[in-house]
Coordinates of C-alpha atoms and ligand atoms in Angstrom, one line a residue:
Chain A
M995 CA 35.1 43.9 34.6
K996 CA 37.7 43.3 37.4
E997 CA 39.2 39.9 37.2
S998 CA 42.6 38.5 38.3
F999 CA 44.5 35.3 37.8
D1000 CA 47.9 34.0 38.7
I1001 CA 50.4 32.1 36.7
K1002 CA 53.5 30.5 38.5
V1003 CA 56.6 29.4 36.3
P1004 CA 60.0 28.1 36.9
S1005 CA 62.7 30.5 36.3
N1006 CA 63.4 28.8 33.0
P1007 CA 63.8 30.9 29.7
R1008 CA 61.8 28.1 27.9
M1009 CA 58.8 29.2 29.8
M1010 CA 58.9 32.7 28.6
Q1011 CA 56.9 31.8 25.4
L1012 CA 54.0 30.5 27.4
V1013 CA 54.2 33.5 29.6
R1014 CA 53.9 35.8 26.6
K1015 CA 50.9 33.9 25.1
T1016 CA 49.1 34.2 28.5
I1017 CA 49.9 38.0 28.8
A1018 CA 49.0 38.7 25.2
Q1019 CA 45.6 37.1 25.7
A1020 CA 44.9 39.0 28.9
C1021 CA 45.9 42.2 27.1
E1022 CA 43.4 41.4 24.3
M1023 CA 40.8 40.8 26.9
V1024 CA 41.1 44.3 28.3
G1025 CA 41.0 45.7 24.8
F1026 CA 44.6 46.8 24.0
S1027 CA 45.5 47.3 20.3
E1028 CA 47.7 44.8 18.6
R1029 CA 50.7 47.1 19.1
E1030 CA 50.0 47.7 22.7
V1031 CA 49.5 44.0 23.3
H1032 CA 52.8 43.4 21.7
A1033 CA 54.5 46.2 24.0
V1034 CA 52.9 45.0 27.3
T1035 CA 54.0 41.3 26.4
L1036 CA 57.6 42.6 25.9
A1037 CA 57.6 44.4 29.1
V1038 CA 56.5 41.5 31.1
D1039 CA 59.1 39.3 29.3
E1040 CA 61.8 41.7 30.2
G1041 CA 60.7 41.8 33.8
C1042 CA 60.7 37.9 34.0
T1043 CA 64.1 37.5 32.2
N1044 CA 65.7 40.2 34.4
I1045 CA 64.5 38.0 37.3
I1046 CA 65.9 34.9 35.7
R1047 CA 69.3 36.5 35.0
H1048 CA 69.7 38.8 37.9
C1049 CA 67.8 37.4 40.8
Y1050 CA 68.1 33.7 40.2
Q1051 CA 71.6 34.1 38.2
G1052 CA 70.4 31.8 35.4
S1053 CA 69.3 28.9 37.8
E1054 CA 66.2 27.1 36.6
T1055 CA 65.0 26.1 40.0
G1056 CA 63.7 29.5 41.2
H1057 CA 60.2 30.5 40.6
I1058 CA 58.1 33.5 39.2
V1059 CA 54.7 34.3 40.2
I1060 CA 52.8 36.5 38.0
R1061 CA 49.5 38.0 39.1
V1062 CA 47.3 39.7 36.4
R1063 CA 44.6 42.0 37.1
L1064 CA 42.2 43.0 34.3
Y1065 CA 40.2 46.3 34.7
D1066 CA 38.0 48.2 32.3
D1067 CA 40.6 50.8 31.6
K1068 CA 43.9 49.1 32.5
I1069 CA 46.0 46.1 33.1
E1070 CA 48.0 45.4 36.2
I1071 CA 50.8 42.9 36.2
I1072 CA 52.7 41.9 39.4
L1073 CA 55.9 39.9 39.1
R1074 CA 57.2 38.4 42.3
D1075 CA 60.6 36.4 42.8
F1076 CA 61.8 34.8 45.9
G1077 CA 65.3 35.9 45.6
D1078 CA 67.5 38.2 47.8
E1079 CA 66.8 41.9 48.4
I1080 CA 67.8 44.0 45.4
D1081 CA 69.2 47.5 45.3
V1082 CA 66.2 49.5 44.0
E1083 CA 68.2 52.7 44.3
K1084 CA 71.0 51.4 41.9
L1085 CA 68.1 50.2 39.5
R1086 CA 66.6 53.7 39.6
K1087 CA 69.9 55.3 38.7
C1088 CA 70.5 52.8 36.0
V1089 CA 67.2 53.7 34.3
K1090 CA 67.9 57.5 34.7
K1091 CA 71.4 57.2 33.1
M1092 CA 70.1 54.9 30.3
K1093 CA 67.3 57.6 29.6
R1094 CA 69.8 60.3 29.5
K1095 CA 72.0 58.4 27.2
L1096 CA 69.3 57.6 24.9
K1097 CA 68.2 61.2 24.6
R1098 CA 71.6 62.1 23.3
S1099 CA 72.0 59.4 20.5
G1100 CA 71.5 55.8 19.8
S1101 CA 73.8 54.1 22.4
V1102 CA 75.5 51.0 21.3
R1103 CA 76.0 49.6 24.8
P1104 CA 73.3 47.0 25.2
G1105 CA 73.4 46.9 29.1
G1106 CA 70.3 48.3 30.7
L1107 CA 68.2 47.7 27.7
G1108 CA 65.6 45.7 29.6
V1109 CA 64.9 47.9 32.4
M1110 CA 64.7 50.8 30.0
L1111 CA 62.2 49.0 27.7
I1112 CA 59.9 48.2 30.8
H1113 CA 60.1 52.0 31.6
S1114 CA 59.2 53.2 28.3
I1115 CA 56.2 50.8 27.8
M1116 CA 54.4 50.7 31.0
D1117 CA 52.7 53.8 32.6
K1118 CA 53.7 52.7 36.1
V1119 CA 56.7 50.8 37.3
H1120 CA 57.3 50.0 40.8
Y1121 CA 59.9 47.8 42.6
K1122 CA 59.3 46.6 46.2
T1123 CA 62.0 44.5 47.6
S1124 CA 62.7 43.0 51.0
Q1125 CA 65.2 40.6 52.6
D1126 CA 63.0 37.7 53.3
S1127 CA 60.1 37.9 50.6
G1128 CA 62.0 38.7 47.6
T1129 CA 61.1 41.5 45.0
V1130 CA 57.7 42.6 43.6
L1131 CA 57.8 44.5 40.5
R1132 CA 54.3 46.1 39.8
L1133 CA 53.4 47.3 36.2
V1134 CA 50.4 49.1 35.0
K1135 CA 49.3 50.0 31.6
Y1136 CA 46.4 52.1 30.8
L1137 CA 44.0 51.9 27.7
S1138 CA 44.4 54.9 25.6
D1139 CA 41.4 57.3 25.9
A1140 CA 40.6 56.7 22.1
R1141 CA 40.8 53.0 22.6
E1142 CA 38.5 53.1 25.6
K1143 CA 35.9 55.0 23.8
E1144 CA 36.1 52.6 21.0
I1145 CA 35.7 49.5 23.1
A1146 CA 32.7 51.1 25.0
S1147 CA 30.9 52.0 21.9
N1148 CA 31.4 48.4 20.5
S1149 CA 30.0 46.8 23.6
T1150 CA 26.9 49.0 23.8
A1151 CA 26.4 48.4 20.0
Chain B
M1066 CA 63.6 29.5 16.6
Q1067 CA 65.4 28.2 13.5
V1068 CA 68.7 29.6 12.4
I1069 CA 69.8 29.0 8.8
V1070 CA 73.2 30.2 7.4
Q1071 CA 74.2 30.6 3.7
H1072 CA 77.5 32.0 3.1
D1073 CA 80.5 32.1 0.8
K1074 CA 83.8 34.0 1.2
N1075 CA 82.5 37.6 1.0
T1076 CA 78.8 37.5 2.3
A1077 CA 76.8 35.6 4.8
V1078 CA 73.0 35.6 5.2
I1079 CA 71.7 34.5 8.5
S1080 CA 67.9 33.7 8.3
I1081 CA 66.1 33.5 11.6
S1082 CA 62.6 32.3 12.1
G1083 CA 60.4 32.1 15.3
D1084 CA 60.8 34.1 18.6
V1085 CA 64.1 35.5 19.5
D1086 CA 64.2 35.7 23.4
L1087 CA 66.4 34.7 26.2
Y1088 CA 65.9 31.0 25.4
S1089 CA 66.8 31.2 21.8
S1090 CA 69.0 34.1 21.2
P1091 CA 72.1 32.1 22.1
E1092 CA 71.6 30.2 18.9
M1093 CA 71.6 33.3 16.9
R1094 CA 74.6 34.5 18.7
K1095 CA 76.5 31.3 17.9
A1096 CA 75.9 31.9 14.2
I1097 CA 77.0 35.6 14.4
T1098 CA 80.2 34.8 16.4
Q1099 CA 81.1 32.1 14.1
L1100 CA 80.9 34.1 11.0
S1101 CA 82.7 37.1 12.6
K1102 CA 85.5 34.8 13.6
K1103 CA 85.9 34.0 9.9
K1104 CA 86.0 37.8 9.3
V1105 CA 83.3 37.5 6.6
P1106 CA 83.2 41.2 5.1
L1107 CA 79.3 41.4 4.9
I1108 CA 76.8 39.7 7.4
V1109 CA 73.1 40.2 6.7
V1110 CA 70.6 39.0 9.3
N1111 CA 67.3 38.3 7.6
L1112 CA 64.4 38.7 10.2
K1113 CA 61.4 38.2 7.9
D1114 CA 60.1 35.4 9.8
V1115 CA 60.6 36.7 13.3
D1116 CA 57.5 38.0 15.0
Y1117 CA 59.0 38.7 18.3
M1118 CA 62.3 39.9 19.7
D1119 CA 63.2 40.9 23.2
S1120 CA 66.1 42.7 24.6
S1121 CA 68.4 39.7 24.6
G1122 CA 67.9 39.5 20.8
V1123 CA 68.6 43.1 20.3
A1124 CA 71.8 42.8 22.5
T1125 CA 72.9 39.9 20.4
L1126 CA 72.6 42.0 17.3
V1127 CA 74.4 44.9 18.9
E1128 CA 77.1 42.5 19.7
G1129 CA 77.3 41.4 16.1
L1130 CA 77.7 45.1 15.0
Q1131 CA 80.6 45.4 17.6
L1132 CA 82.3 42.1 16.5
T1133 CA 82.1 42.9 12.8
G1134 CA 83.3 46.5 13.3
K1135 CA 86.5 45.1 14.8
Y1136 CA 87.6 44.0 11.5
K1137 CA 85.9 46.7 9.5
G1138 CA 83.1 44.3 8.4
C1139 CA 79.6 45.2 7.4
F1140 CA 76.7 44.1 9.6
R1141 CA 73.3 44.6 8.3
I1142 CA 69.6 43.7 9.2
A1143 CA 66.9 43.1 6.8
C1144 CA 63.1 42.7 6.7
L1145 CA 62.0 43.8 10.1
K1146 CA 58.4 43.1 10.9
P1147 CA 56.5 45.9 12.7
T1148 CA 56.7 44.2 16.0
V1149 CA 60.4 44.0 15.8
W1150 CA 61.0 47.4 14.4
E1151 CA 59.1 48.8 17.5
V1152 CA 61.6 47.3 19.8
F1153 CA 64.4 48.7 17.8
E1154 CA 62.6 52.1 18.1
L1155 CA 62.0 51.7 21.8
A1156 CA 65.5 50.9 22.3
R1157 CA 66.4 54.0 20.0
L1158 CA 68.5 51.6 18.0
D1159 CA 66.7 52.2 14.7
R1160 CA 69.4 54.6 13.6
V1161 CA 72.5 52.6 14.9
F1162 CA 71.8 49.8 12.7
E1163 CA 71.9 49.5 8.9
I1164 CA 68.3 48.4 8.3
Y1165 CA 67.0 47.3 4.9
E1166 CA 63.7 46.5 3.6
T1167 CA 64.7 43.5 1.7
E1168 CA 67.6 41.0 1.8
E1169 CA 68.5 41.9 -1.9
K1170 CA 69.0 45.5 -1.0
A1171 CA 71.1 44.5 2.0
L1172 CA 73.3 42.6 -0.1
K1173 CA 73.6 45.0 -3.0
V1174 CA 74.2 48.5 -1.3
S1175 CA 77.9 49.0 -1.1
P1176 CA 79.6 49.6 2.2
L1177 CA 79.1 53.0 3.6
Chain C
M779 CA 62.4 18.0 29.5
K780 CA 60.3 18.0 32.6
E781 CA 58.9 21.3 33.5
S782 CA 55.7 22.3 35.4
F783 CA 53.7 25.4 35.8
D784 CA 50.5 26.5 37.7
I785 CA 47.7 28.8 36.6
K786 CA 45.0 29.8 39.0
V787 CA 41.8 31.4 37.6
P788 CA 38.5 32.6 39.2
S789 CA 35.5 30.3 38.2
N790 CA 34.4 32.7 35.5
P791 CA 33.6 31.6 32.0
R792 CA 35.3 34.6 30.6
M793 CA 38.7 33.1 31.8
M794 CA 38.3 29.9 29.6
Q795 CA 39.7 31.7 26.6
L796 CA 42.9 32.6 28.5
V797 CA 43.2 29.0 29.8
R798 CA 42.8 27.6 26.3
K799 CA 45.6 29.9 25.0
T800 CA 47.9 28.9 27.9
I801 CA 47.1 25.1 27.5
A802 CA 47.5 25.2 23.8
Q803 CA 51.0 26.8 24.0
A804 CA 52.0 24.1 26.6
C805 CA 50.8 21.4 24.3
E806 CA 52.8 22.9 21.3
M807 CA 55.9 22.9 23.6
V808 CA 55.6 19.1 24.2
G809 CA 55.1 18.7 20.5
F810 CA 51.7 17.6 20.0
S811 CA 50.1 18.0 16.3
E812 CA 47.8 20.9 15.7
R813 CA 44.7 18.4 15.9
E814 CA 45.9 17.1 19.2
V815 CA 46.6 20.5 20.7
H816 CA 42.9 21.4 19.8
A817 CA 41.6 18.2 21.5
V818 CA 43.7 18.5 24.6
T819 CA 42.8 22.1 25.0
L820 CA 39.0 21.1 24.4
A821 CA 39.4 18.4 27.2
V822 CA 40.8 20.8 29.7
D823 CA 38.1 23.5 28.8
E824 CA 35.4 20.9 29.4
G825 CA 36.9 20.1 32.8
C826 CA 37.1 23.6 33.8
T827 CA 33.5 24.4 32.7
N828 CA 32.3 21.3 34.5
I829 CA 33.8 22.7 37.6
I830 CA 32.3 26.2 37.1
R831 CA 28.9 24.6 36.5
H832 CA 28.7 21.6 38.8
C833 CA 31.1 22.4 41.5
Y834 CA 30.6 26.1 41.9
Q835 CA 27.1 26.1 40.5
G836 CA 27.9 29.1 38.3
S837 CA 29.2 31.3 40.9
E838 CA 32.2 33.3 39.7
T839 CA 33.7 33.5 43.1
G840 CA 35.4 30.1 43.2
H841 CA 38.8 29.2 42.1
I842 CA 40.4 26.6 39.8
V843 CA 44.0 25.8 40.1
I844 CA 45.5 24.1 36.9
R845 CA 48.8 22.3 37.2
V846 CA 50.6 21.5 34.0
R847 CA 53.5 19.1 33.6
L848 CA 55.5 19.0 30.4
Y849 CA 57.4 15.7 29.6
D850 CA 59.2 14.4 26.6
D851 CA 56.5 12.1 25.7
K852 CA 53.4 13.4 27.5
I853 CA 51.5 16.2 29.0
E854 CA 49.8 16.0 32.6
I855 CA 47.1 18.4 33.5
I856 CA 45.6 18.4 37.1
L857 CA 42.6 20.6 37.7
R858 CA 41.8 21.2 41.2
D859 CA 38.7 22.9 42.6
F860 CA 37.9 23.8 46.3
G861 CA 34.1 22.6 46.3
D862 CA 32.3 19.8 48.0
E863 CA 33.1 16.2 47.6
I864 CA 31.6 14.7 44.4
D865 CA 30.0 11.4 43.7
V866 CA 32.8 9.9 41.4
E867 CA 30.9 6.7 41.2
K868 CA 27.9 8.4 39.6
L869 CA 30.2 10.2 37.3
R870 CA 31.7 6.9 36.3
K871 CA 28.4 5.4 35.5
C872 CA 27.4 8.5 33.6
V873 CA 30.4 8.0 31.4
K874 CA 29.6 4.3 30.8
K875 CA 26.1 5.0 29.9
M876 CA 27.1 7.7 27.5
K877 CA 29.7 5.5 25.8
R878 CA 27.1 2.8 25.4
K879 CA 24.6 5.1 24.0
L880 CA 27.1 6.6 21.5
K881 CA 28.0 3.2 20.1
R882 CA 24.4 2.5 19.2
S883 CA 23.7 5.7 17.4
G884 CA 24.2 9.4 17.5
S885 CA 22.3 10.5 20.7
V886 CA 20.5 13.8 20.6
R887 CA 20.5 14.2 24.4
P888 CA 23.2 16.9 25.0
G889 CA 23.8 15.8 28.8
G890 CA 27.0 14.3 29.6
L891 CA 28.8 15.4 26.5
G892 CA 31.5 17.3 28.4
V893 CA 32.7 14.2 30.6
M894 CA 32.4 12.1 27.5
L895 CA 34.7 14.3 25.4
I896 CA 37.3 14.4 28.2
H897 CA 37.3 10.6 28.2
S898 CA 37.5 10.1 24.5
I899 CA 40.2 12.7 24.1
M900 CA 42.7 11.8 27.1
D901 CA 44.7 8.7 27.7
K902 CA 44.1 8.9 31.4
V903 CA 41.2 10.5 33.3
H904 CA 41.3 10.2 37.1
Y905 CA 39.0 11.9 39.6
K906 CA 40.1 12.1 43.4
T907 CA 37.6 13.8 45.6
S908 CA 37.4 14.6 49.2
Q909 CA 35.3 16.3 51.7
D910 CA 37.6 19.0 52.8
S911 CA 40.0 19.6 49.9
G912 CA 37.7 19.4 46.9
T913 CA 38.3 17.5 43.8
V914 CA 41.3 16.8 41.6
L915 CA 41.0 15.8 38.1
R916 CA 44.1 14.3 36.6
L917 CA 44.4 14.3 32.9
V918 CA 47.2 12.7 30.8
K919 CA 47.8 12.8 27.0
Y920 CA 50.7 10.8 25.4
L921 CA 52.5 11.8 22.2
S922 CA 51.8 9.3 19.5
D923 CA 54.8 7.3 18.7
A924 CA 55.1 8.6 15.2
R925 CA 55.0 12.1 16.6
E926 CA 57.7 11.3 19.2
K927 CA 60.1 9.9 16.6
E928 CA 59.6 13.0 14.3
I929 CA 60.3 15.4 17.1
A930 CA 63.4 13.4 18.1
S931 CA 64.8 13.4 14.7
N932 CA 64.3 17.0 14.3
S933 CA 66.0 17.9 17.6
T934 CA 69.0 15.8 16.7
A935 CA 69.1 17.3 13.1
Chain D
M98 CA 32.1 36.0 19.7
Q99 CA 29.9 37.9 17.4
V100 CA 26.4 37.0 16.2
I101 CA 24.8 38.3 13.0
V102 CA 21.4 37.4 12.0
Q103 CA 19.9 37.9 8.6
H104 CA 16.3 36.7 8.1
D105 CA 13.1 37.0 6.1
K106 CA 9.8 35.0 6.7
N107 CA 11.1 31.7 5.3
T108 CA 14.7 31.6 6.0
A109 CA 17.2 32.8 8.6
V110 CA 21.1 32.7 8.6
I111 CA 22.8 32.9 11.9
S112 CA 26.5 33.9 11.2
I113 CA 28.9 33.3 14.1
S114 CA 32.4 34.5 14.4
G115 CA 34.9 33.7 17.3
D116 CA 35.1 31.2 20.0
V117 CA 32.0 29.4 21.1
D118 CA 32.3 28.4 24.6
L119 CA 30.5 28.5 28.1
Y120 CA 31.0 32.3 28.1
S121 CA 29.7 33.1 24.7
S122 CA 27.2 30.3 23.7
P123 CA 24.3 31.9 25.6
E124 CA 24.5 34.7 22.9
M125 CA 24.2 32.1 20.1
R126 CA 21.3 30.4 22.1
K127 CA 19.4 33.7 22.3
A128 CA 19.5 34.1 18.3
I129 CA 18.4 30.5 17.9
T130 CA 15.6 30.6 20.5
Q131 CA 14.2 33.9 19.1
L132 CA 14.1 32.7 15.5
S133 CA 12.5 29.2 16.5
K134 CA 9.9 31.2 18.6
K135 CA 8.9 32.9 15.2
K136 CA 8.8 29.3 13.6
V137 CA 11.1 30.4 10.9
P138 CA 10.9 27.3 8.6
L139 CA 14.7 27.1 7.7
I140 CA 17.5 28.2 10.1
V141 CA 21.1 27.9 9.0
V142 CA 24.0 28.3 11.4
N143 CA 27.0 29.6 9.5
L144 CA 30.1 28.6 11.4
K145 CA 32.7 29.6 8.9
D146 CA 34.5 32.1 11.3
V147 CA 34.5 29.7 14.3
D148 CA 37.7 28.2 15.2
Y149 CA 36.7 26.7 18.5
M150 CA 33.5 25.3 19.9
D151 CA 33.1 23.4 23.2
S152 CA 30.3 21.2 24.5
S153 CA 28.1 24.1 25.5
G154 CA 28.2 25.2 21.8
V155 CA 27.4 21.7 20.6
A156 CA 24.6 21.4 23.2
T157 CA 23.2 24.8 22.1
L158 CA 23.0 23.6 18.5
V159 CA 21.4 20.3 19.7
E160 CA 18.7 22.4 21.5
G161 CA 18.2 24.3 18.1
L162 CA 17.6 21.0 16.4
Q163 CA 15.1 20.1 19.1
L164 CA 13.3 23.5 19.0
T165 CA 12.8 23.6 15.3
G166 CA 11.8 20.0 15.2
K167 CA 9.0 20.9 17.3
Y168 CA 7.3 22.8 14.5
K169 CA 8.7 20.8 11.7
G170 CA 11.3 23.4 10.9
C171 CA 14.7 22.7 9.2
F172 CA 17.9 23.4 11.3
R173 CA 21.2 23.3 9.3
I174 CA 24.8 23.9 9.9
A175 CA 27.2 25.2 7.4
C176 CA 31.0 25.7 7.0
L177 CA 32.6 23.7 9.8
K178 CA 36.1 24.3 10.2
P179 CA 38.1 21.1 10.9
T180 CA 38.6 21.9 14.6
V181 CA 34.8 22.2 14.9
W182 CA 34.1 19.3 12.7
E183 CA 36.3 17.1 15.2
V184 CA 34.1 18.1 18.2
F185 CA 30.9 16.9 16.2
E186 CA 32.8 13.8 15.4
L187 CA 34.1 13.2 19.0
A188 CA 30.5 13.7 20.2
R189 CA 29.2 11.5 17.4
L190 CA 26.8 14.1 16.4
D191 CA 28.2 14.5 12.9
R192 CA 25.4 12.3 11.5
V193 CA 22.6 13.9 13.8
F194 CA 22.9 17.2 12.1
E195 CA 22.6 18.3 8.6
I196 CA 25.8 19.7 7.8
Y197 CA 26.6 21.7 4.6
E198 CA 29.8 22.7 3.0
T199 CA 28.6 26.0 2.1
E200 CA 25.8 28.4 3.2
E201 CA 24.4 28.5 -0.5
K202 CA 24.0 24.8 -0.3
A203 CA 22.4 24.9 3.1
L204 CA 19.8 27.3 1.8
K205 CA 19.1 25.6 -1.5
V206 CA 18.6 21.9 -0.7
S207 CA 14.9 21.3 -0.1
P208 CA 13.8 19.8 3.1
L209 CA 14.5 16.1 3.6
Ligands
ADP2518 N1 64.9 41.6 38.9 C1 66.2 42.1 39.1 N2 66.8 41.8 40.1 C2 68.0 42.2 40.4 N3 68.7 43.2 39.7 C3 68.1 43.6 38.6 C4 66.8 43.0 38.2 N4 66.4 43.7 37.0 C5 67.4 44.5 36.7 N5 68.4 44.4 37.6 C6 69.5 45.3 37.6 O1 69.5 46.2 36.5 C7 70.4 46.3 35.6 C8 70.0 46.5 34.2 O2 69.2 45.4 33.7 P1 68.8 45.2 32.3 O3 68.0 46.3 31.9 O4 68.1 43.9 32.1 O5 70.1 45.2 31.5 P2 71.5 44.3 31.5 O6 71.1 43.2 32.4 O7 71.6 43.9 30.1 O8 72.5 45.1 32.0 C9 71.1 44.8 35.7 O9 72.5 44.9 35.5 C10 70.9 44.5 37.2 O10 71.9 45.1 38.1
ADP2519 N1 33.6 18.8 38.3 C1 32.4 18.3 38.4 N2 31.8 18.2 39.8 C2 30.7 17.7 40.1 N3 30.0 17.0 39.1 C3 30.4 16.9 37.9 C4 31.6 17.5 37.5 N4 31.8 17.2 36.3 C5 30.9 16.5 35.9 N5 29.9 16.3 36.9 C6 28.7 15.4 36.8 O1 28.8 14.6 35.5 C7 27.5 14.9 34.7 C8 27.9 15.1 33.3 O2 28.7 16.3 33.0 P1 28.8 16.9 31.6 O3 29.4 15.7 30.7 O4 29.4 18.2 31.6 O5 27.4 16.9 31.0 P2 26.1 18.0 31.5 O6 26.7 18.8 32.6 O7 25.7 18.6 30.3 O8 25.1 16.9 32.0 C9 26.9 16.2 35.3 O9 25.6 16.2 35.2 C10 27.4 16.2 36.8 O10 26.5 15.6 37.6

C-alpha cells in the first residue's frame, strides 16, 4: 500500500479536533496500535498548534496544508504553513536544551513542551524553511517490527 | 470540552470532560485561575472524562501548580486515562504532579 | 461560525473510511444529531463512490476534492472530480424514475440507489458539469429547527 | 471488514463485522455467491457488528436475495443496528428483505 491524501485547514484551533480524527484514522489504516495512534495524533496536533501560535501568531486567517502518506511500514505526515521563514537553528537548540533539562529531572517550565513531544514521539522530524514559501515540517513514524509482523500474518490469514 | 466546578472554602474540584487542546484549554485555565485567586487551599482537577490532552492542556496544569504554589496551596490531579497519562510521561511531568487514582483519594490525603 | 476546509483523496475505495471519519467529525461540529451525522456521511460516501465508479471507472489514479463549509445552521459539502462532462439531464431523469418506483413499492433493482440516497438525505443537491473542469456536486444539509434551538440554548448556558 | 462463514448442508450464517462499503463489500459478495452456488437452502447474514453500510453493501444483499431466489432458497438478514436499518429504510428495502432481530429467530422461522 502506498496512498496519499491532503487536508487543508484554516489556522483555527477549532479545526484541530477534525485534524486529529483524520490523522487517527490514517494511522489506524497503516496498522499502528491504539497507543501509537494516539501518540502520532498528538505529535501532529502539536505541529499544527505551533504553526497557529508561532507562525500565524494566533490569527485564524492563515492555512495549514497537511499531506499524509500511508506506507506498509510507516506513516509520513508533512505540515506546510505559508508564514515567514523561521529560525530552524534556534528550534534545534530549543529541543536540545529541553532534552537535557528533562534528563535531569521533571522540569516545571512548560515552554518548549510541544516541540519536545514531537521529537520524542516521531522517528523522523525535519524542518525546511524558506523566505517565500513558508515552512515544511516532515514527520515520519515507523511501525514497530512486532506490529508489522502481526499485521502481515493477519492479512495473509 | 465541559468544565464543572464544585467548591467550598477549603476544597475545589474541577471536573473536565472532552478533549483539552489549544481550543478548549483557555476554559480550564479560567477555572483554575479563578480558584487560585481565591486561594482555595486544595484544588483537585478530575480528568476522568478526558480522552485527549495536548501540551496546551499540560501547560495549563503546570500553571495551576505554580499559581497554587505561591500561596502554599495544594494542586492535585485525579483519574488520568492511559492516553492522558502518556502525555504526562512523555513530558516527564508524571513525577512533578501529585496524581491520584480517584477523586476521593485526592481529597483525603493530607498535604505533603 | 463559518469555517471551511478541504480534503483531497485519490479515487481509491480504501480512502472512503477516512473521508467518512472526517465528514462525521465536521457534522458533529455543526451540531447534527447522531442520526443526521450518519445520514450526511452516507450521502457524501455515495457521492464519492459514484465518482470512483462512474467518473473514473474504477481507476484509482483520479482525485476527488471535497470542500466542507461549516455554518451555524447548515453544512455544505462540495465534491469535485476531474473527469469528463456527465449527462446531468440523464441523472435527473434517473432520480425521478427511482423516486416514482420507490413510491409504488420496494423495488428489488439495486441500480440508482446511490443517487437516490443522496437526494433523500440532503436538502440541496446540485450537479454542475463542464467539459474541461469535471463535475461539481454541491450538497447542503440544514440543522433541524429543534436542533438549532437546542444548540443555541446550550451555548448560552 | 471481516467475514466469517459457518455452514452445513442446510443452513449458512455469514457474520460480518466492520464497515460494509465499496472497498469491503466485494468480500461479502464472494461469501454470498459461493454459498448460493452450492444452493444452500437457508442463508442468514448476521450484521450485528456492522455500524455502517452504504449502497454497495445494500446492492450486494439485494443480489443475494436474487441469487437464492433462483433456486427457491431463503435469504435472511439478522441483527440490524439502527444506522444500518436506516439505510434499508431510506432505500425502501426494509420490506423487501426478511429481517430478524436475532440470528436464532432467523434460523428457526420456517420458510414463508
Ligand atoms: N511552527 C513554528 N514556527 C515558528 N517557531 C516555532 C514553530 N514551532 C516552534 N517554534 C519555536 O519553538 C519554541 C518552542 O515551541 P513549543 O515547544 O511549542 O513551546 P512553547 O511555544 O510553549 O514555548 C517556540 O517558542 C518557538 O519559538
Ligand atoms: N459522479 C457521476 N458521474 C457520472 N455519472 C454518474 C455519477 N453519479 C451517478 N451517475 C449516473 O447515475 C446512475 C445512478 O447511479 P447510482 O445511484 O450510484 O446507481 P448505480 O451506479 O448502482 O446504477 C449511474 O448509473 C450513472 O449513470
